[in-house]
């Protein structure tokens, strides 16, 4: 074993895949700037080919691009010619790609920052939590953090996402009330219709200040709402997985299980076969995963002895 520790592989190891959040964010911001700049330029040179209330050329152009990209479709600014209609079609189709990049990158990154801040704050009281662990008492920390997985529980993620949605709706309602001079009911109504990308078109932003705010607010609020619904779906899937795992671990093993788990046909189940069978029942691995691992094992076990020995490793490294 000492000799094995001193051996250094001559072949370079494949690095473990790292998180691409920062790279996705840089790409998203760069492409978004190009995308919006192109839209603003085309709109600015074809202002007379769009119908609607005009405020400021650049603000109107940016507002139109954001509303189109987020698929809200107020209808207060609309193309009227063949060229502008084709431009709108192409613009919104490419917008779906940016929404996907932003949804998977930027919003996820922001929510991960929130999660890390909460986890850091909780870990500062780790000594107290360890003392409580000895007494086997359930604390608020156990409710918030999944210690075994080292991450925040899905229920808190859902709560954070819904909190961001409520905050977005509240901010939009305030601006609509005090800037667009709508009453409270219409303000909340338009805010909710906007962040959910419904956009009936009976209400819209009409002032320069309102449209400038909407250009930023709509982009982030619609993404936050989409992420919140994704977390809700994830919570339901997670709950179903936990029920399946509990059922798999609590039920008694049957003769059919023994026959299914007996991979080597030697009349009994080994510990490794039992673990594999239970993981398959839980849906954590499939036959394809097992086959890929077995193929990799066969490449290392060139003597077909059923085990990987030091000479096998030495032969593969030379």
mmCIF file of C-alpha atoms in Angstrom:
data_model
loop_
_atom_site.group_PDB
_atom_site.id
_atom_site.type_symbol
_atom_site.label_atom_id
_atom_site.label_comp_id
_atom_site.label_asym_id
_atom_site.label_seq_id
_atom_site.Cartn_x
_atom_site.Cartn_y
_atom_site.Cartn_z
ATOM 1 C CA UNK A 1 0.000 0.000 0.000
ATOM 2 C CA UNK A 2 2.910 2.327 0.673
ATOM 3 C CA UNK A 3 4.161 1.674 -2.848
ATOM 4 C CA UNK A 4 0.695 2.513 -4.209
ATOM 5 C CA UNK A 5 0.737 5.878 -2.445
ATOM 6 C CA UNK A 6 4.073 6.735 -4.029
ATOM 7 C CA UNK A 7 2.910 5.878 -7.507
ATOM 8 C CA UNK A 8 1.919 8.854 -9.609
ATOM 9 C CA UNK A 9 -0.292 8.360 -12.631
ATOM 10 C CA UNK A 10 1.368 9.123 -15.927
ATOM 11 C CA UNK A 11 -1.948 9.880 -17.548
ATOM 12 C CA UNK A 12 -3.687 13.086 -16.633
ATOM 13 C CA UNK A 13 -6.886 12.668 -14.654
ATOM 14 C CA UNK A 14 -10.121 14.039 -16.055
ATOM 15 C CA UNK A 15 -11.012 17.029 -13.843
ATOM 16 C CA UNK A 16 -14.272 16.948 -11.935
ATOM 17 C CA UNK A 17 -16.930 19.110 -13.597
ATOM 18 C CA UNK A 18 -17.251 22.443 -11.814
ATOM 19 C CA UNK A 19 -20.196 24.769 -11.459
ATOM 20 C CA UNK A 20 -20.660 27.029 -14.488
ATOM 21 C CA UNK A 21 -22.842 29.647 -12.784
ATOM 22 C CA UNK A 22 -20.339 32.498 -13.127
ATOM 23 C CA UNK A 23 -19.580 31.605 -16.763
ATOM 24 C CA UNK A 24 -23.305 31.413 -17.594
ATOM 25 C CA UNK A 25 -23.885 34.797 -15.981
ATOM 26 C CA UNK A 26 -21.114 36.440 -18.014
ATOM 27 C CA UNK A 27 -22.412 34.915 -21.220
ATOM 28 C CA UNK A 28 -25.994 35.873 -20.369
ATOM 29 C CA UNK A 29 -25.121 39.508 -19.625
ATOM 30 C CA UNK A 30 -22.969 39.856 -22.749
ATOM 31 C CA UNK A 31 -25.525 38.269 -25.087
ATOM 32 C CA UNK A 32 -28.404 40.130 -23.451
ATOM 33 C CA UNK A 33 -26.697 43.470 -24.054
ATOM 34 C CA UNK A 34 -26.147 42.609 -27.722
ATOM 35 C CA UNK A 35 -29.700 41.310 -28.059
ATOM 36 C CA UNK A 36 -31.324 44.373 -26.493
ATOM 37 C CA UNK A 37 -29.001 46.787 -28.319
ATOM 38 C CA UNK A 38 -29.955 45.245 -31.656
ATOM 39 C CA UNK A 39 -33.630 45.475 -30.776
ATOM 40 C CA UNK A 40 -33.339 49.096 -29.668
ATOM 41 C CA UNK A 41 -31.509 50.087 -32.851
ATOM 42 C CA UNK A 42 -34.037 48.402 -35.155
ATOM 43 C CA UNK A 43 -36.972 49.883 -33.237
ATOM 44 C CA UNK A 44 -35.444 53.369 -33.158
ATOM 45 C CA UNK A 45 -35.034 53.454 -36.953
ATOM 46 C CA UNK A 46 -38.571 52.162 -37.516
ATOM 47 C CA UNK A 47 -40.558 54.093 -34.909
ATOM 48 C CA UNK A 48 -43.189 55.136 -37.434
ATOM 49 C CA UNK A 49 -43.863 51.454 -38.193
ATOM 50 C CA UNK A 50 -45.027 50.691 -34.642
ATOM 51 C CA UNK A 51 -48.376 51.729 -33.198
ATOM 52 C CA UNK A 52 -48.801 52.982 -29.647
ATOM 53 C CA UNK A 53 -48.216 55.864 -27.258
ATOM 54 C CA UNK A 54 -44.724 57.366 -27.613
ATOM 55 C CA UNK A 55 -42.721 58.744 -24.696
ATOM 56 C CA UNK A 56 -38.957 58.588 -25.333
ATOM 57 C CA UNK A 57 -37.390 56.792 -28.327
ATOM 58 C CA UNK A 58 -34.773 54.802 -26.395
ATOM 59 C CA UNK A 59 -37.026 54.064 -23.420
ATOM 60 C CA UNK A 60 -39.865 52.961 -25.702
ATOM 61 C CA UNK A 61 -37.501 50.732 -27.660
ATOM 62 C CA UNK A 62 -36.060 49.116 -24.529
ATOM 63 C CA UNK A 63 -39.539 48.722 -23.044
ATOM 64 C CA UNK A 64 -40.824 47.051 -26.233
ATOM 65 C CA UNK A 65 -37.833 44.670 -26.341
ATOM 66 C CA UNK A 66 -38.238 43.582 -22.709
ATOM 67 C CA UNK A 67 -42.012 43.126 -23.001
ATOM 68 C CA UNK A 68 -41.501 41.073 -26.160
ATOM 69 C CA UNK A 69 -38.660 38.960 -24.760
ATOM 70 C CA UNK A 70 -40.607 38.174 -21.574
ATOM 71 C CA UNK A 71 -43.642 37.192 -23.724
ATOM 72 C CA UNK A 72 -45.961 39.554 -21.834
ATOM 73 C CA UNK A 73 -47.517 41.216 -24.860
ATOM 74 C CA UNK A 74 -49.368 44.229 -23.461
ATOM 75 C CA UNK A 75 -50.258 45.348 -26.969
ATOM 76 C CA UNK A 76 -49.642 49.031 -26.203
ATOM 77 C CA UNK A 77 -46.754 48.991 -28.712
ATOM 78 C CA UNK A 78 -47.241 46.724 -31.725
ATOM 79 C CA UNK A 79 -45.657 46.300 -35.193
ATOM 80 C CA UNK A 80 -47.758 47.418 -38.148
ATOM 81 C CA UNK A 81 -45.688 46.541 -41.240
ATOM 82 C CA UNK A 82 -44.421 43.282 -42.730
ATOM 83 C CA UNK A 83 -40.801 43.989 -41.812
ATOM 84 C CA UNK A 84 -41.520 44.906 -38.186
ATOM 85 C CA UNK A 85 -43.813 41.899 -37.760
ATOM 86 C CA UNK A 86 -41.077 39.562 -39.039
ATOM 87 C CA UNK A 87 -38.600 41.319 -36.742
ATOM 88 C CA UNK A 88 -40.951 40.784 -33.771
ATOM 89 C CA UNK A 89 -41.311 37.073 -34.584
ATOM 90 C CA UNK A 90 -37.558 36.522 -34.805
ATOM 91 C CA UNK A 91 -36.924 38.688 -31.749
ATOM 92 C CA UNK A 92 -39.333 36.797 -29.486
ATOM 93 C CA UNK A 93 -38.092 33.371 -30.654
ATOM 94 C CA UNK A 94 -34.499 34.285 -29.837
ATOM 95 C CA UNK A 95 -35.808 35.760 -26.586
ATOM 96 C CA UNK A 96 -36.870 32.305 -25.414
ATOM 97 C CA UNK A 97 -33.224 31.241 -25.523
ATOM 98 C CA UNK A 98 -32.155 34.191 -23.378
ATOM 99 C CA UNK A 99 -34.942 33.486 -20.903
ATOM 100 C CA UNK A 100 -33.653 29.931 -20.543
ATOM 101 C CA UNK A 101 -30.060 31.112 -20.021
ATOM 102 C CA UNK A 102 -31.090 33.767 -17.529
ATOM 103 C CA UNK A 103 -33.452 31.430 -15.703
ATOM 104 C CA UNK A 104 -30.871 28.685 -15.296
ATOM 105 C CA UNK A 105 -27.986 31.032 -14.598
ATOM 106 C CA UNK A 106 -28.653 34.449 -13.139
ATOM 107 C CA UNK A 107 -31.739 33.718 -11.038
ATOM 108 C CA UNK A 108 -30.266 30.442 -9.809
ATOM 109 C CA UNK A 109 -27.059 32.263 -8.888
ATOM 110 C CA UNK A 110 -28.951 34.912 -6.898
ATOM 111 C CA UNK A 111 -30.990 32.323 -5.024
ATOM 112 C CA UNK A 112 -27.826 30.312 -4.345
ATOM 113 C CA UNK A 113 -26.296 33.437 -2.804
ATOM 114 C CA UNK A 114 -29.319 33.739 -0.538
ATOM 115 C CA UNK A 115 -28.972 30.089 0.403
ATOM 116 C CA UNK A 116 -25.256 30.444 1.145
ATOM 117 C CA UNK A 117 -25.881 33.490 3.326
ATOM 118 C CA UNK A 118 -28.475 31.599 5.342
ATOM 119 C CA UNK A 119 -26.269 28.510 5.628
ATOM 120 C CA UNK A 120 -23.308 30.616 6.724
ATOM 121 C CA UNK A 121 -25.378 32.290 9.399
ATOM 122 C CA UNK A 122 -26.610 28.938 10.660
ATOM 123 C CA UNK A 123 -23.150 27.382 10.661
ATOM 124 C CA UNK A 124 -21.917 30.145 12.964
ATOM 125 C CA UNK A 125 -23.985 28.475 15.664
ATOM 126 C CA UNK A 126 -22.596 25.037 14.909
ATOM 127 C CA UNK A 127 -21.265 24.481 18.419
ATOM 128 C CA UNK A 128 -24.704 24.964 19.878
ATOM 129 C CA UNK A 129 -26.218 22.685 17.237
ATOM 130 C CA UNK A 130 -23.712 19.945 18.100
ATOM 131 C CA UNK A 131 -24.683 20.215 21.741
ATOM 132 C CA UNK A 132 -28.326 19.824 20.762
ATOM 133 C CA UNK A 133 -27.454 16.817 18.614
ATOM 134 C CA UNK A 134 -26.219 14.990 21.718
ATOM 135 C CA UNK A 135 -29.581 15.571 23.346
ATOM 136 C CA UNK A 136 -31.393 14.390 20.136
ATOM 137 C CA UNK A 137 -33.667 17.420 20.022
ATOM 138 C CA UNK A 138 -35.091 18.802 16.765
ATOM 139 C CA UNK A 139 -34.101 22.446 16.305
ATOM 140 C CA UNK A 140 -34.991 25.179 13.820
ATOM 141 C CA UNK A 141 -31.636 24.531 12.153
ATOM 142 C CA UNK A 142 -32.728 20.962 11.384
ATOM 143 C CA UNK A 143 -35.897 22.328 9.784
ATOM 144 C CA UNK A 144 -33.983 24.760 7.569
ATOM 145 C CA UNK A 145 -30.871 22.759 6.678
ATOM 146 C CA UNK A 146 -30.566 19.209 5.411
ATOM 147 C CA UNK A 147 -27.374 18.342 7.312
ATOM 148 C CA UNK A 148 -26.875 15.043 5.500
ATOM 149 C CA UNK A 149 -26.957 16.705 2.076
ATOM 150 C CA UNK A 150 -25.279 19.961 3.144
ATOM 151 C CA UNK A 151 -27.883 22.214 1.581
ATOM 152 C CA UNK A 152 -31.011 24.160 2.396
ATOM 153 C CA UNK A 153 -34.235 22.202 2.489
ATOM 154 C CA UNK A 154 -36.492 22.553 -0.539
ATOM 155 C CA UNK A 155 -39.315 24.029 1.548
ATOM 156 C CA UNK A 156 -37.151 27.026 2.444
ATOM 157 C CA UNK A 157 -36.091 27.444 -1.184
ATOM 158 C CA UNK A 158 -39.770 27.594 -2.112
ATOM 159 C CA UNK A 159 -40.338 30.141 0.665
ATOM 160 C CA UNK A 160 -37.461 32.330 -0.533
ATOM 161 C CA UNK A 161 -38.628 32.190 -4.143
ATOM 162 C CA UNK A 162 -42.221 33.032 -3.197
ATOM 163 C CA UNK A 163 -40.916 35.865 -1.023
ATOM 164 C CA UNK A 164 -39.083 37.314 -4.023
ATOM 165 C CA UNK A 165 -42.301 37.018 -6.063
ATOM 166 C CA UNK A 166 -44.345 38.866 -3.421
ATOM 167 C CA UNK A 167 -41.642 41.537 -3.210
ATOM 168 C CA UNK A 168 -41.656 41.943 -7.007
ATOM 169 C CA UNK A 169 -45.437 42.279 -7.099
ATOM 170 C CA UNK A 170 -45.332 44.823 -4.269
ATOM 171 C CA UNK A 171 -42.655 46.938 -5.956
ATOM 172 C CA UNK A 172 -44.558 46.904 -9.226
ATOM 173 C CA UNK A 173 -47.822 47.865 -7.524
ATOM 174 C CA UNK A 174 -46.165 50.807 -5.744
ATOM 175 C CA UNK A 175 -44.677 52.204 -8.961
ATOM 176 C CA UNK A 176 -47.931 51.719 -10.861
ATOM 177 C CA UNK A 177 -49.841 53.505 -8.127
ATOM 178 C CA UNK A 178 -47.558 56.503 -7.626
ATOM 179 C CA UNK A 179 -45.952 56.846 -11.085
ATOM 180 C CA UNK A 180 -48.687 55.622 -13.436
ATOM 181 C CA UNK A 181 -51.454 57.081 -11.195
ATOM 182 C CA UNK A 182 -53.504 53.866 -11.052
ATOM 183 C CA UNK A 183 -55.646 52.975 -8.058
ATOM 184 C CA UNK A 184 -54.510 50.212 -5.722
ATOM 185 C CA UNK A 185 -56.691 47.506 -7.249
ATOM 186 C CA UNK A 186 -55.552 48.257 -10.804
ATOM 187 C CA UNK A 187 -51.940 48.544 -9.629
ATOM 188 C CA UNK A 188 -51.943 45.119 -7.987
ATOM 189 C CA UNK A 189 -53.924 43.701 -10.897
ATOM 190 C CA UNK A 190 -51.455 44.931 -13.537
ATOM 191 C CA UNK A 191 -48.483 43.928 -11.401
ATOM 192 C CA UNK A 192 -49.712 40.345 -11.054
ATOM 193 C CA UNK A 193 -50.685 40.117 -14.731
ATOM 194 C CA UNK A 194 -47.211 41.378 -15.648
ATOM 195 C CA UNK A 195 -45.031 39.103 -13.504
ATOM 196 C CA UNK A 196 -47.074 36.067 -14.581
ATOM 197 C CA UNK A 197 -46.670 37.143 -18.255
ATOM 198 C CA UNK A 198 -50.453 37.124 -18.830
ATOM 199 C CA UNK A 199 -50.663 40.710 -20.093
ATOM 200 C CA UNK A 200 -54.307 41.143 -21.087
ATOM 201 C CA UNK A 201 -53.463 44.539 -22.614
ATOM 202 C CA UNK A 202 -56.221 46.548 -20.922
ATOM 203 C CA UNK A 203 -53.569 48.224 -18.755
ATOM 204 C CA UNK A 204 -49.936 49.095 -19.502
ATOM 205 C CA UNK A 205 -47.110 51.494 -18.652
ATOM 206 C CA UNK A 206 -47.569 54.877 -20.348
ATOM 207 C CA UNK A 207 -45.009 57.230 -18.776
ATOM 208 C CA UNK A 208 -41.268 57.480 -19.386
ATOM 209 C CA UNK A 209 -40.472 56.716 -15.743
ATOM 210 C CA UNK A 210 -42.890 53.799 -15.681
ATOM 211 C CA UNK A 211 -41.526 52.216 -18.848
ATOM 212 C CA UNK A 212 -37.933 52.678 -17.695
ATOM 213 C CA UNK A 213 -38.791 50.919 -14.426
ATOM 214 C CA UNK A 214 -40.689 48.189 -16.308
ATOM 215 C CA UNK A 215 -37.683 47.466 -18.533
ATOM 216 C CA UNK A 216 -35.715 46.342 -15.460
ATOM 217 C CA UNK A 217 -38.550 45.130 -13.224
ATOM 218 C CA UNK A 218 -40.248 42.892 -15.809
ATOM 219 C CA UNK A 219 -37.017 41.111 -16.681
ATOM 220 C CA UNK A 220 -36.199 40.072 -13.107
ATOM 221 C CA UNK A 221 -39.733 39.598 -11.765
ATOM 222 C CA UNK A 222 -40.864 37.262 -14.561
ATOM 223 C CA UNK A 223 -37.721 35.167 -14.092
ATOM 224 C CA UNK A 224 -38.306 35.051 -10.324
ATOM 225 C CA UNK A 225 -41.892 33.854 -10.809
ATOM 226 C CA UNK A 226 -40.774 31.155 -13.245
ATOM 227 C CA UNK A 227 -38.118 29.987 -10.782
ATOM 228 C CA UNK A 228 -40.646 29.921 -7.936
ATOM 229 C CA UNK A 229 -42.928 27.617 -9.920
ATOM 230 C CA UNK A 230 -39.944 25.396 -10.724
ATOM 231 C CA UNK A 231 -39.160 25.133 -7.007
ATOM 232 C CA UNK A 232 -42.806 24.252 -6.296
ATOM 233 C CA UNK A 233 -42.613 21.463 -8.860
ATOM 234 C CA UNK A 234 -39.285 20.340 -7.381
ATOM 235 C CA UNK A 235 -40.855 20.254 -3.911
ATOM 236 C CA UNK A 236 -43.649 17.981 -5.129
ATOM 237 C CA UNK A 237 -41.161 15.660 -6.837
ATOM 238 C CA UNK A 238 -38.959 15.645 -3.732
ATOM 239 C CA UNK A 239 -41.945 14.735 -1.546
ATOM 240 C CA UNK A 240 -42.840 11.874 -3.882
ATOM 241 C CA UNK A 241 -39.244 10.600 -3.859
ATOM 242 C CA UNK A 242 -39.189 10.621 -0.056
ATOM 243 C CA UNK A 243 -42.407 8.578 0.046
ATOM 244 C CA UNK A 244 -40.943 6.040 -2.388
ATOM 245 C CA UNK A 245 -37.700 5.780 -0.397
ATOM 246 C CA UNK A 246 -39.623 5.244 2.849
ATOM 247 C CA UNK A 247 -41.742 2.539 1.212
ATOM 248 C CA UNK A 248 -38.671 0.785 -0.226
ATOM 249 C CA UNK A 249 -36.838 0.760 3.111
ATOM 250 C CA UNK A 250 -39.824 -0.242 5.248
ATOM 251 C CA UNK A 251 -41.232 -3.126 3.201
ATOM 252 C CA UNK A 252 -40.119 -6.722 3.751
ATOM 253 C CA UNK A 253 -38.043 -8.514 1.153
ATOM 254 C CA UNK A 254 -39.845 -11.184 -0.860
ATOM 255 C CA UNK A 255 -38.835 -14.217 -2.915
ATOM 256 C CA UNK A 256 -39.312 -12.140 -6.068
ATOM 257 C CA UNK A 257 -36.881 -9.551 -4.655
ATOM 258 C CA UNK A 258 -34.332 -12.291 -3.959
ATOM 259 C CA UNK A 259 -34.579 -13.585 -7.519
ATOM 260 C CA UNK A 260 -34.383 -10.056 -8.968
ATOM 261 C CA UNK A 261 -31.439 -9.013 -6.808
ATOM 262 C CA UNK A 262 -29.484 -12.250 -7.280
ATOM 263 C CA UNK A 263 -27.386 -10.937 -10.162
ATOM 264 C CA UNK A 264 -24.722 -13.665 -10.040
ATOM 265 C CA UNK A 265 -27.241 -16.559 -9.673
ATOM 266 C CA UNK A 266 -25.450 -18.078 -6.682
ATOM 267 C CA UNK A 267 -28.606 -18.605 -4.604
ATOM 268 C CA UNK A 268 -28.159 -15.765 -2.121
ATOM 269 C CA UNK A 269 -27.965 -11.966 -2.052
ATOM 270 C CA UNK A 270 -24.703 -10.283 -1.178
ATOM 271 C CA UNK A 271 -24.554 -6.893 0.481
ATOM 272 C CA UNK A 272 -23.576 -5.170 -2.775
ATOM 273 C CA UNK A 273 -26.436 -6.876 -4.652
ATOM 274 C CA UNK A 274 -28.906 -5.828 -1.959
ATOM 275 C CA UNK A 275 -27.712 -2.195 -2.121
ATOM 276 C CA UNK A 276 -27.954 -2.133 -5.918
ATOM 277 C CA UNK A 277 -31.445 -3.645 -5.828
ATOM 278 C CA UNK A 278 -32.682 -1.066 -3.304
ATOM 279 C CA UNK A 279 -31.145 1.817 -5.248
ATOM 280 C CA UNK A 280 -32.919 0.579 -8.381
ATOM 281 C CA UNK A 281 -36.222 0.423 -6.502
ATOM 282 C CA UNK A 282 -35.703 3.981 -5.268
ATOM 283 C CA UNK A 283 -35.152 5.127 -8.832
ATOM 284 C CA UNK A 284 -31.686 6.468 -8.069
ATOM 285 C CA UNK A 285 -29.952 4.240 -10.633
ATOM 286 C CA UNK A 286 -31.057 2.252 -13.664
ATOM 287 C CA UNK A 287 -29.879 -0.714 -15.703
ATOM 288 C CA UNK A 288 -28.057 1.615 -18.085
ATOM 289 C CA UNK A 289 -26.052 3.148 -15.215
ATOM 290 C CA UNK A 290 -25.103 -0.285 -13.903
ATOM 291 C CA UNK A 291 -24.112 -1.480 -17.376
ATOM 292 C CA UNK A 292 -21.830 1.528 -17.904
ATOM 293 C CA UNK A 293 -20.099 0.935 -14.560
ATOM 294 C CA UNK A 294 -19.738 -2.796 -15.300
ATOM 295 C CA UNK A 295 -18.185 -2.004 -18.680
ATOM 296 C CA UNK A 296 -15.686 0.324 -17.015
ATOM 297 C CA UNK A 297 -14.878 -2.384 -14.449
ATOM 298 C CA UNK A 298 -14.353 -4.941 -17.239
ATOM 299 C CA UNK A 299 -11.817 -2.650 -18.924
ATOM 300 C CA UNK A 300 -9.818 -2.477 -15.688
ATOM 301 C CA UNK A 301 -10.216 -6.208 -14.956
ATOM 302 C CA UNK A 302 -8.374 -7.455 -18.028
ATOM 303 C CA UNK A 303 -7.794 -10.915 -16.517
ATOM 304 C CA UNK A 304 -11.551 -11.391 -15.910
ATOM 305 C CA UNK A 305 -10.901 -12.400 -12.331
ATOM 306 C CA UNK A 306 -13.815 -10.397 -10.965
ATOM 307 C CA UNK A 307 -11.576 -8.049 -9.006
ATOM 308 C CA UNK A 308 -9.218 -5.136 -9.650
ATOM 309 C CA UNK A 309 -5.730 -5.779 -8.321
ATOM 310 C CA UNK A 310 -2.573 -3.713 -8.077
ATOM 311 C CA UNK A 311 -1.029 -5.383 -11.185
ATOM 312 C CA UNK A 312 -4.181 -4.455 -13.121
ATOM 313 C CA UNK A 313 -3.781 -0.799 -12.134
ATOM 314 C CA UNK A 314 -0.059 -0.844 -12.889
ATOM 315 C CA UNK A 315 -0.713 -2.308 -16.328
ATOM 316 C CA UNK A 316 -3.303 0.337 -17.146
ATOM 317 C CA UNK A 317 -1.024 3.169 -16.037
ATOM 318 C CA UNK A 318 2.012 2.019 -18.028
#
